[in-house]
mmCIF file of C-alpha atoms and ligand atoms in Angstrom:
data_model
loop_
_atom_site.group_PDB
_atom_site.id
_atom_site.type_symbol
_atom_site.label_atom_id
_atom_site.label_comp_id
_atom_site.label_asym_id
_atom_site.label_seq_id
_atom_site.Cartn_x
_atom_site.Cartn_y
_atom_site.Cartn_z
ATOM 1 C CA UNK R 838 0.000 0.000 0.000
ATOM 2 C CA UNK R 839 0.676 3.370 -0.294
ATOM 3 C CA UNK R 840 2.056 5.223 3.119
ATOM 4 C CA UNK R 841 0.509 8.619 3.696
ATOM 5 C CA UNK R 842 2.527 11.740 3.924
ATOM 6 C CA UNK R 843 2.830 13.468 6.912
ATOM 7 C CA UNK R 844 0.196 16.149 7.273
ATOM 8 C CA UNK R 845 1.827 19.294 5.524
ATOM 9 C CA UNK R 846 3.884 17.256 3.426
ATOM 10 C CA UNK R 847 1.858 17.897 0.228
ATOM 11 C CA UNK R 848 3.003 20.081 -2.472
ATOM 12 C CA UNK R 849 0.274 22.788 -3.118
ATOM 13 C CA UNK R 850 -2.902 23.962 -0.894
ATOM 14 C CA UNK R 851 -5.170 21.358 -3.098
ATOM 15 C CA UNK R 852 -2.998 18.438 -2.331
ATOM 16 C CA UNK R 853 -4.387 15.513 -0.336
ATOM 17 C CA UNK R 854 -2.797 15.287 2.939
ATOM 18 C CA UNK R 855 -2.964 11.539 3.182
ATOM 19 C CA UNK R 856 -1.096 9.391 0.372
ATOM 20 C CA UNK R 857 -3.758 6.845 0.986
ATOM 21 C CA UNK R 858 -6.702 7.434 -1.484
ATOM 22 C CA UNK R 859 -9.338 5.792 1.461
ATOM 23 C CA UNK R 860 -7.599 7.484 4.480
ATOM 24 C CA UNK R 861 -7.374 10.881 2.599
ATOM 25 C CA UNK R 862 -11.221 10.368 1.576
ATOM 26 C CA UNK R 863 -11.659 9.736 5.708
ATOM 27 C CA UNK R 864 -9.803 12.659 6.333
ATOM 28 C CA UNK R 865 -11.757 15.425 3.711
ATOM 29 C CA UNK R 866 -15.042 13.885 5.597
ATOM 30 C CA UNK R 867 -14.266 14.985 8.610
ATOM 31 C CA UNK R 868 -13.365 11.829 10.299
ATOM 32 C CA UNK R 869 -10.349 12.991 11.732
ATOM 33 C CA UNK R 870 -7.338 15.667 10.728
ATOM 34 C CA UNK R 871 -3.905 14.732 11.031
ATOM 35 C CA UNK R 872 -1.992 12.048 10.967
ATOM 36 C CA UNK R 873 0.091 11.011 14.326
ATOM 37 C CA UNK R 874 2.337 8.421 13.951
ATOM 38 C CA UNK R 875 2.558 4.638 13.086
ATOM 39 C CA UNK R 876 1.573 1.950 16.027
ATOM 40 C CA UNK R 877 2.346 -1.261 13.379
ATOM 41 C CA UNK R 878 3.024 -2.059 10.296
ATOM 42 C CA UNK R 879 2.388 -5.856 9.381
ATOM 43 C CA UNK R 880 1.885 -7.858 5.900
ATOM 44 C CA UNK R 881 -2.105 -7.650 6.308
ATOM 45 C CA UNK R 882 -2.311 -4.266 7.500
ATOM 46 C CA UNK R 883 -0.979 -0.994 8.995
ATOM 47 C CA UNK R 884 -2.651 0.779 11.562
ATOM 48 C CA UNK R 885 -1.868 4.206 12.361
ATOM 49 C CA UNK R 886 -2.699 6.500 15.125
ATOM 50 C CA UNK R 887 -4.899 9.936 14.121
ATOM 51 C CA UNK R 888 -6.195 12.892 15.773
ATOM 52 C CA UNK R 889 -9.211 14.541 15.311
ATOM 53 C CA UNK R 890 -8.314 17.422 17.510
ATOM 54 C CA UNK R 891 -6.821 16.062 20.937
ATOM 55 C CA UNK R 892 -8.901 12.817 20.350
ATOM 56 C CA UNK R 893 -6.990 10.043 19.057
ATOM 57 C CA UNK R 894 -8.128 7.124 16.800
ATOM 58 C CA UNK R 895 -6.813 3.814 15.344
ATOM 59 C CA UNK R 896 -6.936 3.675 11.829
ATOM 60 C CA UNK R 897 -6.464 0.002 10.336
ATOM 61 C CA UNK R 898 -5.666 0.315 6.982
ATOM 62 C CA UNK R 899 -5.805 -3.193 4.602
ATOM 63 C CA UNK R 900 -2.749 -3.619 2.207
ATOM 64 C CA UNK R 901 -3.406 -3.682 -1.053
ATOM 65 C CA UNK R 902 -4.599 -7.246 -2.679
ATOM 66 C CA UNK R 903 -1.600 -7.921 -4.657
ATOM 67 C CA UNK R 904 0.361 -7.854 -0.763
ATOM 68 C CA UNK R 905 -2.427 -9.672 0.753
ATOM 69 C CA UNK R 906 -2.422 -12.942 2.075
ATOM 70 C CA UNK R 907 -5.761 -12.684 3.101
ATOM 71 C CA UNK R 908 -6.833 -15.139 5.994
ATOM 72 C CA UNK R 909 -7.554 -17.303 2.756
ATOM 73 C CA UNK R 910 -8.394 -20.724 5.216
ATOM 74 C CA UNK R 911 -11.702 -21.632 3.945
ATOM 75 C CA UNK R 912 -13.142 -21.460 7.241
ATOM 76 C CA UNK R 913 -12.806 -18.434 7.560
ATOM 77 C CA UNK R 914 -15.581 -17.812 4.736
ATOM 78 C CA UNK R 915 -17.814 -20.323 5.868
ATOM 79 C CA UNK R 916 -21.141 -19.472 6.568
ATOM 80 C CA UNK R 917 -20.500 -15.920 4.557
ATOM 81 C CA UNK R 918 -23.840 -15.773 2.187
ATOM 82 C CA UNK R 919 -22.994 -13.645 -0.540
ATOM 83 C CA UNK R 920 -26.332 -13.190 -2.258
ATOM 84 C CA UNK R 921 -24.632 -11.556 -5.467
ATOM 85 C CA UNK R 922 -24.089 -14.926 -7.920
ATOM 86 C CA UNK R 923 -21.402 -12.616 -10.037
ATOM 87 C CA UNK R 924 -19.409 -11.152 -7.201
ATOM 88 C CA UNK R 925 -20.202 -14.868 -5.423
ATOM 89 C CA UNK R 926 -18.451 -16.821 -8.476
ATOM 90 C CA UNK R 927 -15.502 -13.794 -8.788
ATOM 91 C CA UNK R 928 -14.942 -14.864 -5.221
ATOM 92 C CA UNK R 929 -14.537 -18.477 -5.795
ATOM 93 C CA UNK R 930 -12.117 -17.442 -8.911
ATOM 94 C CA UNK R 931 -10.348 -15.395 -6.848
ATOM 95 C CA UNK R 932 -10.000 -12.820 -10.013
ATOM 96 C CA UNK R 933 -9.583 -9.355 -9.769
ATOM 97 C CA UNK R 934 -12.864 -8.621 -9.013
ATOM 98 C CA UNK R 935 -13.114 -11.359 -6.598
ATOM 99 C CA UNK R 936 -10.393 -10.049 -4.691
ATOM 100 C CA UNK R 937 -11.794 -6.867 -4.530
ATOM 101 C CA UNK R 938 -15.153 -8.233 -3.080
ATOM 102 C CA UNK R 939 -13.682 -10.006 -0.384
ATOM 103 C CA UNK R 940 -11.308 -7.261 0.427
ATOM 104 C CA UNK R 941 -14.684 -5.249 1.178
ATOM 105 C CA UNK R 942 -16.399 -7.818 2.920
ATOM 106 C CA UNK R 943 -13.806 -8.585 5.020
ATOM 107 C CA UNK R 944 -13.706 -4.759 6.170
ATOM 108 C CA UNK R 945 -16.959 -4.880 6.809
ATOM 109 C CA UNK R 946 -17.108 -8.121 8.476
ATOM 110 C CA UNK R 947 -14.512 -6.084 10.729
ATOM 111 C CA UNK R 948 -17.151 -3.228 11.322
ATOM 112 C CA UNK R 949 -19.984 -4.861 12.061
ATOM 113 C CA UNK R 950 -18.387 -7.549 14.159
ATOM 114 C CA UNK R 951 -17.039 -4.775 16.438
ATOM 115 C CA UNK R 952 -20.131 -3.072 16.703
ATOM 116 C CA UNK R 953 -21.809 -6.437 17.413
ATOM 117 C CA UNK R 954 -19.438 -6.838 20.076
ATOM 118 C CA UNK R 955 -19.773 -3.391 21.725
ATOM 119 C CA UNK R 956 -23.214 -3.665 21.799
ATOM 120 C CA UNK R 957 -23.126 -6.844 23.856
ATOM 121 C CA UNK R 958 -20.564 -5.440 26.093
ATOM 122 C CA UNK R 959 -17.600 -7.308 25.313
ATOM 123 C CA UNK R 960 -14.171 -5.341 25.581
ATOM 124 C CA UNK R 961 -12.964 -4.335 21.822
ATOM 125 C CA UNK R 962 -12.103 -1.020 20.754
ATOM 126 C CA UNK R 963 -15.211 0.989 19.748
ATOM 127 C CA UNK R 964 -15.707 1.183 15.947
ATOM 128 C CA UNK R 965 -15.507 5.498 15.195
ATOM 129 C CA UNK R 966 -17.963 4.875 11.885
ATOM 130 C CA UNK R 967 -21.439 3.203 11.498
ATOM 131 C CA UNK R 968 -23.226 1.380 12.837
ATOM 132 C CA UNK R 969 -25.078 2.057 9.419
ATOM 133 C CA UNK R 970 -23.916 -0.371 6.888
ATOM 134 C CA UNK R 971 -23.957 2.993 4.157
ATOM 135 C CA UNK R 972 -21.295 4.602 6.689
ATOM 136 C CA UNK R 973 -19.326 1.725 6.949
ATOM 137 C CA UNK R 974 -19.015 1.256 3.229
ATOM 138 C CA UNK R 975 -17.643 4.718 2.731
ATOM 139 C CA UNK R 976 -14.416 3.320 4.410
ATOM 140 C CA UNK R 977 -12.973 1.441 1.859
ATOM 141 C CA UNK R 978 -10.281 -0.587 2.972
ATOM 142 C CA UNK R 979 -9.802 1.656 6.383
ATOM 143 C CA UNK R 980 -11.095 0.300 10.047
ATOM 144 C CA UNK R 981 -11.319 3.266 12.049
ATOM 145 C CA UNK R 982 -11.695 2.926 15.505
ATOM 146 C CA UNK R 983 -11.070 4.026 19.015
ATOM 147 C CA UNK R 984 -7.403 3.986 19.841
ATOM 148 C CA UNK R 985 -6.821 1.815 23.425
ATOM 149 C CA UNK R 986 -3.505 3.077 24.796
ATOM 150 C CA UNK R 987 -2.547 6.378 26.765
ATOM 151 C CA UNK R 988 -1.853 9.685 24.908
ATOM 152 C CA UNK R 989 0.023 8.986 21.952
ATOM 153 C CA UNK R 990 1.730 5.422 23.424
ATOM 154 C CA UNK R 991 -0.506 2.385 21.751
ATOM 155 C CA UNK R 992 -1.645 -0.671 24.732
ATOM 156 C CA UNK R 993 0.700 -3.686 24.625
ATOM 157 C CA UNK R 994 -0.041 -7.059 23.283
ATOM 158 C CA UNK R 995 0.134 -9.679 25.479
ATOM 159 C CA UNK R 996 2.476 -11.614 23.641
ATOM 160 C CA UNK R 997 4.808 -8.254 23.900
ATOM 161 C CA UNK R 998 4.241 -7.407 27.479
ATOM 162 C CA UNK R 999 5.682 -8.422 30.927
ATOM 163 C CA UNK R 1000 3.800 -9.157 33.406
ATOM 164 C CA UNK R 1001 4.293 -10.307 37.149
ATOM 165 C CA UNK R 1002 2.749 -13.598 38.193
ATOM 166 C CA UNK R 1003 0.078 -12.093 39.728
ATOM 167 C CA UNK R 1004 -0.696 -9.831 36.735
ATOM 168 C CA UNK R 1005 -0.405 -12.931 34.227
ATOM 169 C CA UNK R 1006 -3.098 -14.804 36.475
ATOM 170 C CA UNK R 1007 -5.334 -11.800 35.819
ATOM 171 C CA UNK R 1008 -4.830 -11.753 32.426
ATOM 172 C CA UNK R 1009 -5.787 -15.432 31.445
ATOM 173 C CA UNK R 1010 -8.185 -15.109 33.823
ATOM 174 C CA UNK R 1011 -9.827 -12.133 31.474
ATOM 175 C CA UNK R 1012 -8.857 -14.079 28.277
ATOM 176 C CA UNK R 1013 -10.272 -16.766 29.027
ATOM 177 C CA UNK R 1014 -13.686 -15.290 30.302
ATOM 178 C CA UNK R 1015 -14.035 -13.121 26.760
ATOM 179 C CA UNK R 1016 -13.330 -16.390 24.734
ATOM 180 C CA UNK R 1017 -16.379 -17.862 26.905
ATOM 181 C CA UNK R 1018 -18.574 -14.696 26.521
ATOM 182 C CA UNK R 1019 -18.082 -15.209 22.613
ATOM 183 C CA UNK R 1020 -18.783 -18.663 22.730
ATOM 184 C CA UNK R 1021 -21.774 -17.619 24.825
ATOM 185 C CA UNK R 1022 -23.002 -15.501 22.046
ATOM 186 C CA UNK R 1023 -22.613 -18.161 19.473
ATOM 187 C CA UNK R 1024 -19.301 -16.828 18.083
ATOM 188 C CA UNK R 1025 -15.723 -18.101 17.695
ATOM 189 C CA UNK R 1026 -12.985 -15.431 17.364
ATOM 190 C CA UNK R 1027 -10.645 -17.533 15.056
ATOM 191 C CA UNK R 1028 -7.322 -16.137 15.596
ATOM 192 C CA UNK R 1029 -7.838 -15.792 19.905
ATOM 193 C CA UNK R 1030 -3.763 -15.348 21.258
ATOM 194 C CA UNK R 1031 -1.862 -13.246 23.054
ATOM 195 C CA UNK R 1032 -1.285 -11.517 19.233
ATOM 196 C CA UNK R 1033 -4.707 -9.768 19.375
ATOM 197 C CA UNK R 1034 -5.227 -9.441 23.034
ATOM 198 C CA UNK R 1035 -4.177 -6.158 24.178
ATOM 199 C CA UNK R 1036 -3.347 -5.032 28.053
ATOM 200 C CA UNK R 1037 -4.672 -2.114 28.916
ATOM 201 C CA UNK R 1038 -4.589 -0.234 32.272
ATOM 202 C CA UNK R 1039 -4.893 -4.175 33.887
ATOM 203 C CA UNK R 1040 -8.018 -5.029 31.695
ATOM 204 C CA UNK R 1041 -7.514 -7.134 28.519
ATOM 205 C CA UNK R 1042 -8.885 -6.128 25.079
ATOM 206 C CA UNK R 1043 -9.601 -7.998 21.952
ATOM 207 C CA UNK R 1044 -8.833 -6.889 18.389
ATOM 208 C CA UNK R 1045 -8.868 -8.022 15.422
ATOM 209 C CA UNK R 1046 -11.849 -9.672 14.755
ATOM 210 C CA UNK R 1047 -12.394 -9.746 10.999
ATOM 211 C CA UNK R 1048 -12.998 -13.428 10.359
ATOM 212 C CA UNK R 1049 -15.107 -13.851 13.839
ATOM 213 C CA UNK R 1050 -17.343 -16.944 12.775
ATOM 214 C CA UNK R 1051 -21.345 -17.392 13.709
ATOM 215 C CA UNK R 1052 -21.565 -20.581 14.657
ATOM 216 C CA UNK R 1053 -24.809 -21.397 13.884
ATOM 217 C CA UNK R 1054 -23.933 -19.858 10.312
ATOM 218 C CA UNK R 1055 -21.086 -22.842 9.981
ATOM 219 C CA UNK R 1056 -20.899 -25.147 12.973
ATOM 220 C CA UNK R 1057 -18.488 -27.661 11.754
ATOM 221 C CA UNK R 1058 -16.049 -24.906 10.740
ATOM 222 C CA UNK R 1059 -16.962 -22.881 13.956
ATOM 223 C CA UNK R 1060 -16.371 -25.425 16.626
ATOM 224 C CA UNK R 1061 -12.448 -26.515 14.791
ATOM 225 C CA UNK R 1062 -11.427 -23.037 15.278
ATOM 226 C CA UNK R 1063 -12.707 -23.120 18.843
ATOM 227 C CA UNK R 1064 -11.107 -25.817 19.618
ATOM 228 C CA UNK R 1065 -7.470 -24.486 17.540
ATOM 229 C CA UNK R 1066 -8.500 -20.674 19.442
ATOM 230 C CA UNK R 1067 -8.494 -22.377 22.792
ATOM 231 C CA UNK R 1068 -5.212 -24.277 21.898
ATOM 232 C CA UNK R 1069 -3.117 -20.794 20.949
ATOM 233 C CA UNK R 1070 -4.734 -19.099 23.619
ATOM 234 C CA UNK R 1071 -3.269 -21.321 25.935
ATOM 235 C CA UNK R 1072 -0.025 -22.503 24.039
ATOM 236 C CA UNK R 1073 0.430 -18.661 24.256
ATOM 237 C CA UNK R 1074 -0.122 -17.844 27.639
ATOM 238 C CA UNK R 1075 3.189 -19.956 28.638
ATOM 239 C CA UNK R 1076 5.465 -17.416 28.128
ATOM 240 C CA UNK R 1077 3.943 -15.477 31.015
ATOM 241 C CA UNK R 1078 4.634 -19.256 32.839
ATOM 242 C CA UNK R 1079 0.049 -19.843 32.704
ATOM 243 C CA UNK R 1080 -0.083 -22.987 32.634
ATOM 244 C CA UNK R 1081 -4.116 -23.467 31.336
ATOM 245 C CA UNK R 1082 -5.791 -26.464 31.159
ATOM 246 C CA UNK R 1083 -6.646 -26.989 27.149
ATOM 247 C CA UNK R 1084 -8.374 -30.039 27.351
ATOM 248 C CA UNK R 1085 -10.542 -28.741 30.922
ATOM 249 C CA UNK R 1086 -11.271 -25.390 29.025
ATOM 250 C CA UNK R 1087 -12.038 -27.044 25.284
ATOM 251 C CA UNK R 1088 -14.873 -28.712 26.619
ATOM 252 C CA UNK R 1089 -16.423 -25.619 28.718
ATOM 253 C CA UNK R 1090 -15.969 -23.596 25.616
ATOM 254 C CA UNK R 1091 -17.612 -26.380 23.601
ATOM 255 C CA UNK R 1092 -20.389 -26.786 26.339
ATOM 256 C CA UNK R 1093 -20.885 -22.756 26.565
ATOM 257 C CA UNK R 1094 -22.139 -22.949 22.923
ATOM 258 C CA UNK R 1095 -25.780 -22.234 22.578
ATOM 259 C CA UNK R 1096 -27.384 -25.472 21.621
ATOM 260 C CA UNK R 1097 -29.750 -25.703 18.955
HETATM 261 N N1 ATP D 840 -7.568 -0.001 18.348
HETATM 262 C C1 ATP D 840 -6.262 -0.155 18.541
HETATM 263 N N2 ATP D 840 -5.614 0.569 19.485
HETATM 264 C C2 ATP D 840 -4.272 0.405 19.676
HETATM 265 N N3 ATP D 840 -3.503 -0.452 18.971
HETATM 266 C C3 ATP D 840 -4.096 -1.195 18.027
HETATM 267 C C4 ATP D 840 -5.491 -1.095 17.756
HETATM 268 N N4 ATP D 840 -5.797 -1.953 16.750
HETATM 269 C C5 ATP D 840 -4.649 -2.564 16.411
HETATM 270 N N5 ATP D 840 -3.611 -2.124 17.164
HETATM 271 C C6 ATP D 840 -2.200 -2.552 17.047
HETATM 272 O O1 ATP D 840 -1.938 -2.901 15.690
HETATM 273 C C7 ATP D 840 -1.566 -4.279 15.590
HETATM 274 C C8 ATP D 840 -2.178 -4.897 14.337
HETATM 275 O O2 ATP D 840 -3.587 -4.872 14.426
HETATM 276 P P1 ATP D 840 -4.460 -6.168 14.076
HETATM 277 O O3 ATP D 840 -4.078 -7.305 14.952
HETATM 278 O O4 ATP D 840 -5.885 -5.739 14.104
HETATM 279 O O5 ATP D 840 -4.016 -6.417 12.560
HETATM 280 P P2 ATP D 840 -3.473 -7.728 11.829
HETATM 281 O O6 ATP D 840 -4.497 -8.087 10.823
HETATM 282 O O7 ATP D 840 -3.052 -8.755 12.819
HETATM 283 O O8 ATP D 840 -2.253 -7.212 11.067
HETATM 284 P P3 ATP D 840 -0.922 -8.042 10.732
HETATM 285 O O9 ATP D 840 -1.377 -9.441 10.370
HETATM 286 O O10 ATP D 840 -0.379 -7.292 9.595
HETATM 287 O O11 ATP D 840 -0.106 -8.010 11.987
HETATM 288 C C9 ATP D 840 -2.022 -4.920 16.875
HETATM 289 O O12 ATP D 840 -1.213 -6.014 17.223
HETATM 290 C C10 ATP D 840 -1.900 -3.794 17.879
HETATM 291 O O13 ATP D 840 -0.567 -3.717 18.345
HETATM 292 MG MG1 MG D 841 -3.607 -9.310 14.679
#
């Protein structure tokens, strides 16, 4: 993708401030105004800090297709219904157009899983556009979103972080209660580590939530990435010496799924 210029950076008065053709298209709306600072660049997306006045967001911006990976695991798209037959067989082809389509799905998979997930009161950073699906579009390949961290310094992961013994307990304590409150819900995270947990002021916050699956959308698919999300969760925890109990906690999250 293309990095944005520092605010100021352009060359004349009618120049877009942001490199980015969907974070400059953000910006002239009025999302937010200048441009901060980088909190991580990675192969699937960079997210950078903004300002809209002393407020500061996340903004999440997807890398361009031909960089993407994508989360391509097909069960990851299970249980997506794409009632368009075109875009729906473009998908499966994986052309151009394809790729375009599920680039914009998955953003707004990303959108309205967060809002589904504030709304039940789950820890995740709040999303800063929609709820209303015709908002959400207008983001193009851009998750903005409330920024967890203080000032301008971003939260830790918890796979980055150190953490006494005592503060470790706490945290897979936490973990493990959100993964439960999803399951609750009927959803499976899909990628649930220490990678997208964050640590904030002694709470723990989950990101990253793109490819969140319904499980009564795909149950098959669902409960195998329960069963691999309580595995990394775990498998992750033992650098801060948490030593969980997979098998104990793969059946509770299997028995806290809503039965049909
Ligand atoms: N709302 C937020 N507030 C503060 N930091 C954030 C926020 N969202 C993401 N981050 C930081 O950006 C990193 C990448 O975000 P995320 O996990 O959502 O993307 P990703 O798809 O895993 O990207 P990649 O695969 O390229 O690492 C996170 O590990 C976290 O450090
Ligand atoms: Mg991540």
């Amino acid at each position: 993708m293309t990095t944005p210029a520092p605010p100021g950076a352009a060359a004349g008065a009618d120049a877009p401030t942001f490199a980015d053709p969907d974070l400059e298209h953000l910006h002239q709306r009025g999302y937010f105004d200048s441009l901060v600072g980088l909190v991580k660049g990675g192969k699937e997306a960079t997210v950078y800090l903004v300002g809209r006045g002393e407020e500061r967001l996340a903004a999440k911006v997807y890398a361009d297709l031909e960089s993407r990976s994508f989360r391509n695991d097909a069960g990851y798209w299970a249980g997506v219904y794409v009632p368009d037959r075109r875009v729906a067989k473009a998908l499966k082809q994986r052309s151009r157009v394809g790729q375009a389509a599920q680039q914009a799905i998955w953003v707004m998979r990303e959108y309205a899983n967060l809002w589904r997930l504030v709304e039940a009161g789950l820890p995740v950073p709040r999303p800063a556009i929609g709820p209303a699906v015709s908002e959400c579009a207008e983001a193009g390949s851009v998750v903005l979103m409330e920024f967890v961290g203080h000032g301008d310094t971003p939260a830790p992961r918890l796979s980055d972080v150190r953490l006494s013994a005592a503060e470790a307990e706490a945290a897979y304590r936490q973990s493990v209660d959100l993964l439960l409150r999803l399951a609750r819900l009927g959803l499976v995270h899909g990628d649930f580590s220490t990678y997208n947990l964050l640590w904030h002021d002694g709470r723990v916050v989950l990101i990253d939530v793109p490819q969140l699956l319904e499980v009564a959308s795909a149950a098959r698919q669902a409960r195998e990435l329960l069963e691999r999300d309580v595995v990394s969760l775990v498998t992750s925890f033992r650098r801060h010496r948490v030593e969980g109990d997979a098998e104990a906690l793969r059946r509770e999250a299997l028995r806290s799924l809503p039965r049909d």
